[in-house]
Coordinates of C-alpha atoms and ligand atoms in Angstrom, one line a residue:
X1 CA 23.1 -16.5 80.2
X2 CA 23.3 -13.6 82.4
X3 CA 21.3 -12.6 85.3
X4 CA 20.7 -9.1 87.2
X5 CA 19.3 -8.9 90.2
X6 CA 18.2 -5.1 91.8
X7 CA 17.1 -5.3 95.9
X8 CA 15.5 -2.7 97.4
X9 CA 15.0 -2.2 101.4
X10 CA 16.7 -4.1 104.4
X11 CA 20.1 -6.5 104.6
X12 CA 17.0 -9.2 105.2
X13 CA 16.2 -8.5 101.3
X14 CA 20.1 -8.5 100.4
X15 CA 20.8 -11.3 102.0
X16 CA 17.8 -13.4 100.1
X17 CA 19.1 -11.6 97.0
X18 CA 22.0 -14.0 97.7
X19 CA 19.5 -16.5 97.8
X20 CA 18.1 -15.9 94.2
X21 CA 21.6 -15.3 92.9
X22 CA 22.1 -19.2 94.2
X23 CA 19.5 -20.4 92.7
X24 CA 20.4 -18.9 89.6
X25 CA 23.8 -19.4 89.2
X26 CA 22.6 -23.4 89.8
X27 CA 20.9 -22.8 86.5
X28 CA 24.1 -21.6 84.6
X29 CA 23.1 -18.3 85.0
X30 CA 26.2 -15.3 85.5
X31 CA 25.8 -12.4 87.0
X32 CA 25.6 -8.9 85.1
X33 CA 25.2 -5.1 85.9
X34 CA 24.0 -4.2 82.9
X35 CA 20.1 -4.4 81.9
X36 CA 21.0 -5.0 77.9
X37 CA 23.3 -8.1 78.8
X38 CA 20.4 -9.6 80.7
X39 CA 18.4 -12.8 80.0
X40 CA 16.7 -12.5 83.0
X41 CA 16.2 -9.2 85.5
X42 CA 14.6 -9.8 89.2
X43 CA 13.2 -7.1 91.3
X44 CA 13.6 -7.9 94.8
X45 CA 10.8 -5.3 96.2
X46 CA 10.3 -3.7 99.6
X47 CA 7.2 -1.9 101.0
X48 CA 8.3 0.0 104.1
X49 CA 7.7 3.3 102.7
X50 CA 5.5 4.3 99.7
X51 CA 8.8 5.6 98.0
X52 CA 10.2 2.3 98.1
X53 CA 7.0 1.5 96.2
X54 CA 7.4 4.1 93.8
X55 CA 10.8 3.5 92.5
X56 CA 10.1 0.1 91.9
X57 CA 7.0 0.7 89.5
X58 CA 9.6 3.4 88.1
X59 CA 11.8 0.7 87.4
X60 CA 9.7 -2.3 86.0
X61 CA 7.9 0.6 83.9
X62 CA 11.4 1.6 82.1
X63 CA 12.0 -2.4 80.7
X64 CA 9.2 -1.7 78.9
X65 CA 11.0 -0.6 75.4
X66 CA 14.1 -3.0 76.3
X67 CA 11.2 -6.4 76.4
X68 CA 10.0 -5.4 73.2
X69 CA 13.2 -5.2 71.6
X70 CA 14.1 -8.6 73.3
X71 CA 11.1 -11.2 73.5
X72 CA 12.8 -13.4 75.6
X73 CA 14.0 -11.2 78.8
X74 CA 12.5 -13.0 81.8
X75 CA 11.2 -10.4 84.1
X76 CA 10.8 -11.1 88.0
X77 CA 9.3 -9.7 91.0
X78 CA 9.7 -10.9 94.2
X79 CA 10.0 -10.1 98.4
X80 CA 7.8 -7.9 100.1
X81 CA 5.7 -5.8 97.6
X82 CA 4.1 -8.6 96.2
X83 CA 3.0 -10.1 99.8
X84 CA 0.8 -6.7 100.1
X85 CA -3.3 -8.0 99.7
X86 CA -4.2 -7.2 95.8
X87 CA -0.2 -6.0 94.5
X88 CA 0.8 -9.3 92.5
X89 CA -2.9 -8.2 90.8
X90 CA -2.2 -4.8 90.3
X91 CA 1.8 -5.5 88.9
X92 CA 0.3 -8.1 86.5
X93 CA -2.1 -5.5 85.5
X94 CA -0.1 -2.6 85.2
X95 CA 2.7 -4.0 83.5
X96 CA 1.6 -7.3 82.3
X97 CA 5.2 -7.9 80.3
X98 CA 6.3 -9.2 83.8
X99 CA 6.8 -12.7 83.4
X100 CA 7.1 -13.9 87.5
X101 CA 5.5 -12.5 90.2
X102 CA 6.6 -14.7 93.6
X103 CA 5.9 -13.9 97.4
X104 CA 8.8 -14.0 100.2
X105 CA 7.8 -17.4 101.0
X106 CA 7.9 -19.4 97.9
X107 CA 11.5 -18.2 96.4
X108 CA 12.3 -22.0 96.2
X109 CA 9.3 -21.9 92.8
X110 CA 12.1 -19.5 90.9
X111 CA 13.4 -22.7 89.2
X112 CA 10.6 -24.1 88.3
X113 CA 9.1 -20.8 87.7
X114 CA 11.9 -19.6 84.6
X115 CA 11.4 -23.1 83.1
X116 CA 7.7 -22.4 82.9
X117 CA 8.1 -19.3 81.2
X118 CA 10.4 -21.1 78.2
X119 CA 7.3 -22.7 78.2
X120 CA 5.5 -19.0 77.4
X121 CA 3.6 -19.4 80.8
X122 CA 2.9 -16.7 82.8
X123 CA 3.9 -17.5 86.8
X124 CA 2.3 -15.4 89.6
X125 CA 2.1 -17.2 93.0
X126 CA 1.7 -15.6 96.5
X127 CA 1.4 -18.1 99.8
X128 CA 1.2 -17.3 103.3
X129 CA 4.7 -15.9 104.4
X130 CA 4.5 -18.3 107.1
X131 CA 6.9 -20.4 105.5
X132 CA 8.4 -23.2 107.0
X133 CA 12.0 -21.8 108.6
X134 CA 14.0 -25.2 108.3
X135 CA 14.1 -24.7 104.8
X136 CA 17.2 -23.9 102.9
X137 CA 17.8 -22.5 99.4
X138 CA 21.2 -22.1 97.9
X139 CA 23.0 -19.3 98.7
X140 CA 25.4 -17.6 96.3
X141 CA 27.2 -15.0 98.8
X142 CA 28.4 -11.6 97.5
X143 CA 29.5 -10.2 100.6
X144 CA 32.8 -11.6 101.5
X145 CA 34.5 -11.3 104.1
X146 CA 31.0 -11.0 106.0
X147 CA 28.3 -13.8 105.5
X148 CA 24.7 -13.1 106.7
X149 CA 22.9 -15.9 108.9
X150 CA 19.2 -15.8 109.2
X151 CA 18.1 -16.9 112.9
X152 CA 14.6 -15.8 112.3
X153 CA 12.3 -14.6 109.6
X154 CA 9.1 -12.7 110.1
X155 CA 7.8 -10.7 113.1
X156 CA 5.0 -10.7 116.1
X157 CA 5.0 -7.2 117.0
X158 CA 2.8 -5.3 114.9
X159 CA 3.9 -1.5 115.2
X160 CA 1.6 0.3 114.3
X161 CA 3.2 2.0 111.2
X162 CA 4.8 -1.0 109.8
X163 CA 3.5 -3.2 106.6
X164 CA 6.9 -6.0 108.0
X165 CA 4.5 -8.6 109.9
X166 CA 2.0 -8.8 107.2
X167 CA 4.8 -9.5 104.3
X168 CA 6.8 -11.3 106.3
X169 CA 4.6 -13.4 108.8
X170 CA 4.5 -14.3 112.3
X171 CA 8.2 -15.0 113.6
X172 CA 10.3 -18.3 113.3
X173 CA 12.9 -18.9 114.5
X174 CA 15.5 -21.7 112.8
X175 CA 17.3 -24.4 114.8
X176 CA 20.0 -23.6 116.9
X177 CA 21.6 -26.8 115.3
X178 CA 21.6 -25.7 112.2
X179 CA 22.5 -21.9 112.7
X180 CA 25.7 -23.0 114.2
X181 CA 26.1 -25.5 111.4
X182 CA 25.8 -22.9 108.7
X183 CA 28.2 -20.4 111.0
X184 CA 31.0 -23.2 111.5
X185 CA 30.8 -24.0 107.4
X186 CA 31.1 -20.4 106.7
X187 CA 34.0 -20.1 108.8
X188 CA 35.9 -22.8 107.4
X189 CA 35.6 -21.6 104.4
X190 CA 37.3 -18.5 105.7
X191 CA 34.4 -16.3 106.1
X192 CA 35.8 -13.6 108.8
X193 CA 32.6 -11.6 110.0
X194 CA 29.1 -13.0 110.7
X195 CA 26.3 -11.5 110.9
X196 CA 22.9 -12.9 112.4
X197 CA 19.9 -11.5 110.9
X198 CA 16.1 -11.2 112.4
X199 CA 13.8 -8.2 112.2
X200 CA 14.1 -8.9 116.6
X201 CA 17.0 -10.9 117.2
X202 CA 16.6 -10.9 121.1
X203 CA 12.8 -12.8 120.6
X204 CA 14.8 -15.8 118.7
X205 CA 13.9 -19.2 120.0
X206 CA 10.4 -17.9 122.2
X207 CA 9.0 -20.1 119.5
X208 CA 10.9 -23.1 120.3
X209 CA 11.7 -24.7 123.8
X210 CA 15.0 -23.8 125.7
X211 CA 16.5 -21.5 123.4
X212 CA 17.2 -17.7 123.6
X213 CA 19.3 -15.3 121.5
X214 CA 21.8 -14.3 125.0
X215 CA 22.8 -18.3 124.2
X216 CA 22.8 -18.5 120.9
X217 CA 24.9 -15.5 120.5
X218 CA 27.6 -17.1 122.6
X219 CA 27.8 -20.3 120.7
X220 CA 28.2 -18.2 117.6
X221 CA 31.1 -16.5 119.3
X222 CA 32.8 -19.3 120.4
X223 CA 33.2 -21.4 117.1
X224 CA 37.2 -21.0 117.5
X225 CA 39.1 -19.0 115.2
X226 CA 39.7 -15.3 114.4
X227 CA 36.6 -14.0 113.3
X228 CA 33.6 -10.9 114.7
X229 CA 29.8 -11.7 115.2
X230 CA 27.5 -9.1 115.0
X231 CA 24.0 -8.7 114.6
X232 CA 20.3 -7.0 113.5
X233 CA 18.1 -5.4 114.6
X234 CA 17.3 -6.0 118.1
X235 CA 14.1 -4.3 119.9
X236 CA 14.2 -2.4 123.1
X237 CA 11.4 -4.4 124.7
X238 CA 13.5 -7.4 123.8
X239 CA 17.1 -6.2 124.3
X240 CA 18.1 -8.0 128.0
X241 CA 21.0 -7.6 130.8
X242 CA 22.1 -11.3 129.4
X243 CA 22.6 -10.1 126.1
X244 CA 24.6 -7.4 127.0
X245 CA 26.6 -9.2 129.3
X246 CA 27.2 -11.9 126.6
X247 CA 28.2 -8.9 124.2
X248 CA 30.7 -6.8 126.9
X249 CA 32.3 -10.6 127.2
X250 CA 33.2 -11.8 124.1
X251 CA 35.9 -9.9 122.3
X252 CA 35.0 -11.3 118.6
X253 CA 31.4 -9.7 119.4
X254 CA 31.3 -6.2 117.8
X255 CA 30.9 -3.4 120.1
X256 CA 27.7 -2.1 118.0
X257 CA 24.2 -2.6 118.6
X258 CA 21.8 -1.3 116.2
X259 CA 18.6 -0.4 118.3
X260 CA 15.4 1.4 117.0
X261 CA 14.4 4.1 119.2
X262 CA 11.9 5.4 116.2
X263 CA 10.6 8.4 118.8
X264 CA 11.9 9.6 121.9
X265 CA 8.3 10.2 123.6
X266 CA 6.8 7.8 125.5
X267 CA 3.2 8.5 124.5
X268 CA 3.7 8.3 120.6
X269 CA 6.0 5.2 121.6
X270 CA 2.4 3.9 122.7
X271 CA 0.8 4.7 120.1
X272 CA 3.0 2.8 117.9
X273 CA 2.8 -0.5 120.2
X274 CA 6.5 -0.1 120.5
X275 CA 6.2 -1.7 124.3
X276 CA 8.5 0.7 126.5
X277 CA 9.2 4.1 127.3
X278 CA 11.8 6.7 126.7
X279 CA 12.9 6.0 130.6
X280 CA 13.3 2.6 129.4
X281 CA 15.0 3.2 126.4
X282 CA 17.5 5.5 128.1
X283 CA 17.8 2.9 131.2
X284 CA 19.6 0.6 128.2
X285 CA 21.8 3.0 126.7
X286 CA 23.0 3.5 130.4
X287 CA 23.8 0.1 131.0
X288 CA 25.5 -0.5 128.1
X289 CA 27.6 2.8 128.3
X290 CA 28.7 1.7 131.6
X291 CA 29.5 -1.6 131.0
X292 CA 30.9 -1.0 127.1
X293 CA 32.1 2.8 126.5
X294 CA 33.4 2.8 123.5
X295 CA 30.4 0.6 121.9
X296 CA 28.7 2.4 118.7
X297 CA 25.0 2.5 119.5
X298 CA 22.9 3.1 115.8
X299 CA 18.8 3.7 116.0
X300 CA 16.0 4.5 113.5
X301 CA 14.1 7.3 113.9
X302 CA 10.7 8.3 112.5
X303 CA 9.0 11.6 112.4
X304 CA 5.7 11.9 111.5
X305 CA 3.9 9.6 113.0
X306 CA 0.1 10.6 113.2
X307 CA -0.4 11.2 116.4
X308 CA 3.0 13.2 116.9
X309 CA 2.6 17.0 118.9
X310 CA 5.6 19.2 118.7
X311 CA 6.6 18.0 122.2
X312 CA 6.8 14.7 121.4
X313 CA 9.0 15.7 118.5
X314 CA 11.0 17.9 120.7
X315 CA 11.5 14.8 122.8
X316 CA 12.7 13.2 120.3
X317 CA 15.3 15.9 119.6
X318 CA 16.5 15.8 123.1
X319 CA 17.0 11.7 123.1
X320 CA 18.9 11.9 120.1
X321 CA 20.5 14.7 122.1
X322 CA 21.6 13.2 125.1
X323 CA 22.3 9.1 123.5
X324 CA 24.5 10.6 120.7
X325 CA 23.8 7.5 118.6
X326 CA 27.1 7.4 115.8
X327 CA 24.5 7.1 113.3
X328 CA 20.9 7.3 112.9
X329 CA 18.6 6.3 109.6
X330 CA 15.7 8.9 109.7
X331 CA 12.2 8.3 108.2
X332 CA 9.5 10.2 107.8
X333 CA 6.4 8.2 108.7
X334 CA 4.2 6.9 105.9
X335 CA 1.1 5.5 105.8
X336 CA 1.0 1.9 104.7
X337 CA -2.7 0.5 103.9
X338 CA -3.4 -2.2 106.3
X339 CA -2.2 -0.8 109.2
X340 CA -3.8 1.0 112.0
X341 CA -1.7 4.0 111.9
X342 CA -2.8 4.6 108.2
X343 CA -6.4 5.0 109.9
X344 CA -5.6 7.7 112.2
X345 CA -5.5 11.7 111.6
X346 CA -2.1 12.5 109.5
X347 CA 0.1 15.3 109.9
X348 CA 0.7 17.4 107.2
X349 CA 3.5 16.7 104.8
X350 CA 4.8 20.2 105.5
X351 CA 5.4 19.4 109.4
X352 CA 6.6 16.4 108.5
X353 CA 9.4 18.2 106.4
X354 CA 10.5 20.6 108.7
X355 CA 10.9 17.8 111.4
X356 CA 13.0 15.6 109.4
X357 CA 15.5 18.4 108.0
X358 CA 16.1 19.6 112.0
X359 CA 16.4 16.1 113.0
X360 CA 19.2 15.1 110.0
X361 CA 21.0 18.2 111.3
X362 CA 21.1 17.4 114.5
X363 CA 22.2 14.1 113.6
X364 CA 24.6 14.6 111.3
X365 CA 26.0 17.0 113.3
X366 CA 26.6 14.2 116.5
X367 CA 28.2 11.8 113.8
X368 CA 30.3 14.3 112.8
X369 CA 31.6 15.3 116.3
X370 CA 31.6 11.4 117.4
X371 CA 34.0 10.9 113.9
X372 CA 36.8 13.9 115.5
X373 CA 36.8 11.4 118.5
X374 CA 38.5 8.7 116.6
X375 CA 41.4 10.6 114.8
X376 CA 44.9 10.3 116.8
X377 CA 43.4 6.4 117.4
X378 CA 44.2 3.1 116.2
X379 CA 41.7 0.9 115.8
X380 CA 41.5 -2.8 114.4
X381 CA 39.9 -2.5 111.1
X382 CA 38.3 -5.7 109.0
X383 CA 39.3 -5.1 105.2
X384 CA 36.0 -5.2 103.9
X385 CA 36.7 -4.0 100.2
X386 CA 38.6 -1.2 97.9
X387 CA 37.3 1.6 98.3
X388 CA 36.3 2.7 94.7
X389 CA 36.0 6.5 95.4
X390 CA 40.0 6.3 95.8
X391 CA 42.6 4.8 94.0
X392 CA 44.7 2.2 96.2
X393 CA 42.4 2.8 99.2
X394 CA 40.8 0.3 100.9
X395 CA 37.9 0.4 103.5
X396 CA 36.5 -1.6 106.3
X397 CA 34.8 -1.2 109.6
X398 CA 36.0 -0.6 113.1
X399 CA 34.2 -3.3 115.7
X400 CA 32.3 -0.4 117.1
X401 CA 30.7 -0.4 113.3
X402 CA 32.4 3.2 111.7
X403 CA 33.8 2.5 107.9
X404 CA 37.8 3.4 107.4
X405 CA 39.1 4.5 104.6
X406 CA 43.0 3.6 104.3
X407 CA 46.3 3.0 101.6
X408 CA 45.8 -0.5 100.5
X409 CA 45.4 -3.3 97.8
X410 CA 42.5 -5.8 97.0
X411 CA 44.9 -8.8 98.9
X412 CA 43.7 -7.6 102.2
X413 CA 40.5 -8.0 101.8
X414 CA 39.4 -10.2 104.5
X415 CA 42.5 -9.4 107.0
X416 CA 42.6 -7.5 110.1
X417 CA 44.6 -4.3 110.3
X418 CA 45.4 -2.0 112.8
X419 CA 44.8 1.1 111.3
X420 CA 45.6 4.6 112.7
X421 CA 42.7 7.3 111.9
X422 CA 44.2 10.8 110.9
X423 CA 41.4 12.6 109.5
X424 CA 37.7 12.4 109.5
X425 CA 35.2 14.5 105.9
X426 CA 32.0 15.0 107.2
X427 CA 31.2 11.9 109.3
X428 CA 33.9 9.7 106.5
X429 CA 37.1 8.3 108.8
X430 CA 40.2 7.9 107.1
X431 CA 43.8 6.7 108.2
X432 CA 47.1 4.9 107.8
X433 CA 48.0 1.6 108.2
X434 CA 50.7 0.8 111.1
Ligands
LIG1 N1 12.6 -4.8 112.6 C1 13.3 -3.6 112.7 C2 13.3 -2.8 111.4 C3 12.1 -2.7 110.6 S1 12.1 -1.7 109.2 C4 12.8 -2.8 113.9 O1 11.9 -3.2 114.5 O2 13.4 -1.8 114.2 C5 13.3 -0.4 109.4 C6 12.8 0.9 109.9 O3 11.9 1.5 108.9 C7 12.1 0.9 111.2 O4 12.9 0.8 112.3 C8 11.3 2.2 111.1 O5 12.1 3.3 111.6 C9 11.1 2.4 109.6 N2 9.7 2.3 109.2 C10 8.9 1.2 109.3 N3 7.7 1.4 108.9 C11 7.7 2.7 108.5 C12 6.7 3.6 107.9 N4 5.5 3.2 107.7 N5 7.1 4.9 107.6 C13 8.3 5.3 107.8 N6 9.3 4.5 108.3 C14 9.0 3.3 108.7
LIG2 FE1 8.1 -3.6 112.0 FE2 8.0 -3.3 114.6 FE3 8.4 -5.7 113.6 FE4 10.3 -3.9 113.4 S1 9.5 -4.8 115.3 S2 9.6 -5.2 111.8 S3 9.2 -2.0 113.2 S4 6.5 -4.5 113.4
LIG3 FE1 11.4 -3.7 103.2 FE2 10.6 -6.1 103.5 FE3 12.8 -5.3 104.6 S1 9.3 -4.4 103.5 S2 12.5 -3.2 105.0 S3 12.5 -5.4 102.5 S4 11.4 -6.8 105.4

């Protein structure tokens, strides 16, 4: 029996696609890559954007033909998508050869869900995504030599573009106990990178008494052994002086903090309920710079956003200018029903467009000048995986976060390198081991 799993959207959903792969492979199940071979095919769904959306009706529509041909193919959807008010409806209507429809919160029902269906039943449950964050699922990890840790599922801030706190619900954070449980476990078993995952780390533990992610992220650094911690995403209105502190003193903490700008004017940072201001924003690149130089600092930006003038766009142009981020994801804003930001005036998919493209350029164009900085270095380098693009090449990631491509077999996967960079394609870094 074979199983194949496809994930759309954040490391949150790839991570929980570990979690279904776990709960699977308890039921004998292998995994497979290829649709024909499959007993059983799970869509792991995300709503961010409408193009997310799209692709994923793209993709359940296509198994059409292949169901027919084989009666018993389970077909799943789960995660975000079906948490959206009247989707699990519209998915049952639309393609009604889907046989399990389940919300982020009620993953654990997969088992009893597939043995339902041998049973011809149709399954589609959806509960509040306030789930309960002490509870644990199997995890079947896929990821070696980095293992994901959830600290926190679900989010309080409402921005106003984003459909995350109403699939996810409010935050929760998980024990402190158990966390560091899970982290030591993983260790021993010779796990080498560990990354803590909450859609805003730096709120973990406001829900429980005594606890706050400056701490926590100290006790996961400080498990003994040879091994990095990193962690996503954290939220300027979040992101504290302790937390960088705890960050410039801890060797095994990667130099690399992933934090969302999304606009670099403080009046459509307003409007999105984002909670500070460019001058803030910029404030924390500052103290970080001075305190960490060589850390790689990665944002999201979005263009777009309804209330957006050209100023505030060129504002946004001139952050990305002056923070020279050594990678940016870029997003054009899209309205998600539901959220207030889908109620206001929209800009016009042309604008929206030509924003984008200049702001890739720009972009690309940093990363690429931030790569030339690097060659003539040597940098410590985690052997993540071979690098399948290249024959006996393998790649990893410098603690500052930029992938390496260097000579190497599969048996150093999971060891630390020192690894001279000698030449940089587009933004790519490439080198020699010493
Ligand atoms: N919790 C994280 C990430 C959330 S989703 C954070 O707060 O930063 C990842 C990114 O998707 C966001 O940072 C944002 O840039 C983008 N995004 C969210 N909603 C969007 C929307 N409606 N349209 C376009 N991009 C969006
Ligand atoms: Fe969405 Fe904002 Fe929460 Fe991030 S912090 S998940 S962008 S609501
Ligand atoms: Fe998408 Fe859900 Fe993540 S909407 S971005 S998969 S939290």
């Amino acid at each position: 029996m074979f199983y194949k799993i496809n994930t759309y959207g954040c490391q949150m959903n790839v991570h929980e696609s570990e979690k279904i792969a776990g709960i699977l492979e308890n039921l004998g199940y292998k995994a497979t890559n290829e649709d024909s071979l499959a007993d059983i095919i799970l869509f792991n769904t995300c709503c961010i954007r409408e193009n997310a959306e799209d692709k994923l009706f793209g993709n359940v529509g296509a198994l059409k033909q292949l169901k027919k041909e084989k009666k018993d193919l389970i077909i799943a959807v789960v995660g975000c998508m079906t948490q959206q008010e009247g989707k699990a409806s519209i998915l049952r209507q639309k393609y009604p050869y889907v046989d399990i429809v389940l919300g982020t919160s009620n993953l654990e029902m997969l088992e009893d869900a597939i043995n339902s269906i041998r049973r011809k039943k149709h399954i589609v449950s959806i509960v509040d995504p306030t789930m309960d964050a002490d509870k644990t699922l199997p995890i079947y990890r896929t990821s070696y030599p980095n293992a994901w840790v959830n600290i926190m599922y679900g989010c309080n801030n409402f921005c106003t573009y984003c459909i995350v706190p109403y699939v996810r619900g409010r935050e929760r954070s998980r024990k402190e106990v158990d966390i560091l449980d899970d982290c030591k476990k993983l260790l021993d078993e010779g796990y080498r990178e560990i990354t803590l995952l909450g859609q805003n780390v730096d709120s973990y533990g406001s829900d429980l008494k005594g606890f706050n992610f400056s701490s926590l992220l100290y006790k996961v650094a400080n498990l003994g052994g040879e091994y990095r911690v990193r962690f996503m995403t954290s939220h300027p209105k979040d992101f504290n002086d302790d937390t960088i502190a705890v960050i410039s003193e801890n060797e095994n903490i990667c130099k690399n903090i992933h934090l969302p700008v999304q606009s670099g004017s403080t009046a459509v940072l307003k409007a999105m309920n984002r909670k500070y201001t460019r001058e803030s924003y910029l404030n924390i690149i500052d103290k970080i710079r001075k305190q960490m130089p060589e850390c790689g600092i990665t944002s999201d930006i979005m263009v777009g956003f309804p209330t957006e003038t050209n100023e505030d766009y060129l504002d946004t142009l001139t952050l990305t200018e002056q923070v020279r981020f050594s990678n940016a994801f870029t997003f054009v804003y899209s309205p998600r029903v539901g959220t207030p930001a889908a109620k206001m005036v929209q800009i016009p998919d042309e604008i929206k467009k030509e924003r984008v493209t200049k702001l890739v350029d720009l972009q690309n164009r940093i990363s690429k000048e931030i790569s030339l900085e690097y060659i003539g270095k040597t940098k410590e380098i985690l052997v993540e995986d071979i690098n399948p693009k290249y024959e006996g090449m393998v790649c990893g990631r410098t603690d500052s976060g930029r992938l390496v491509t260097f000579n190497g077999s599969s048996d150093l996967i999971g060891t630390f390198q020192n690894v001279k960079i000698t030449h940089s394609q587009s933004s790519a870094l490439f080198g020699e081991m010493e």
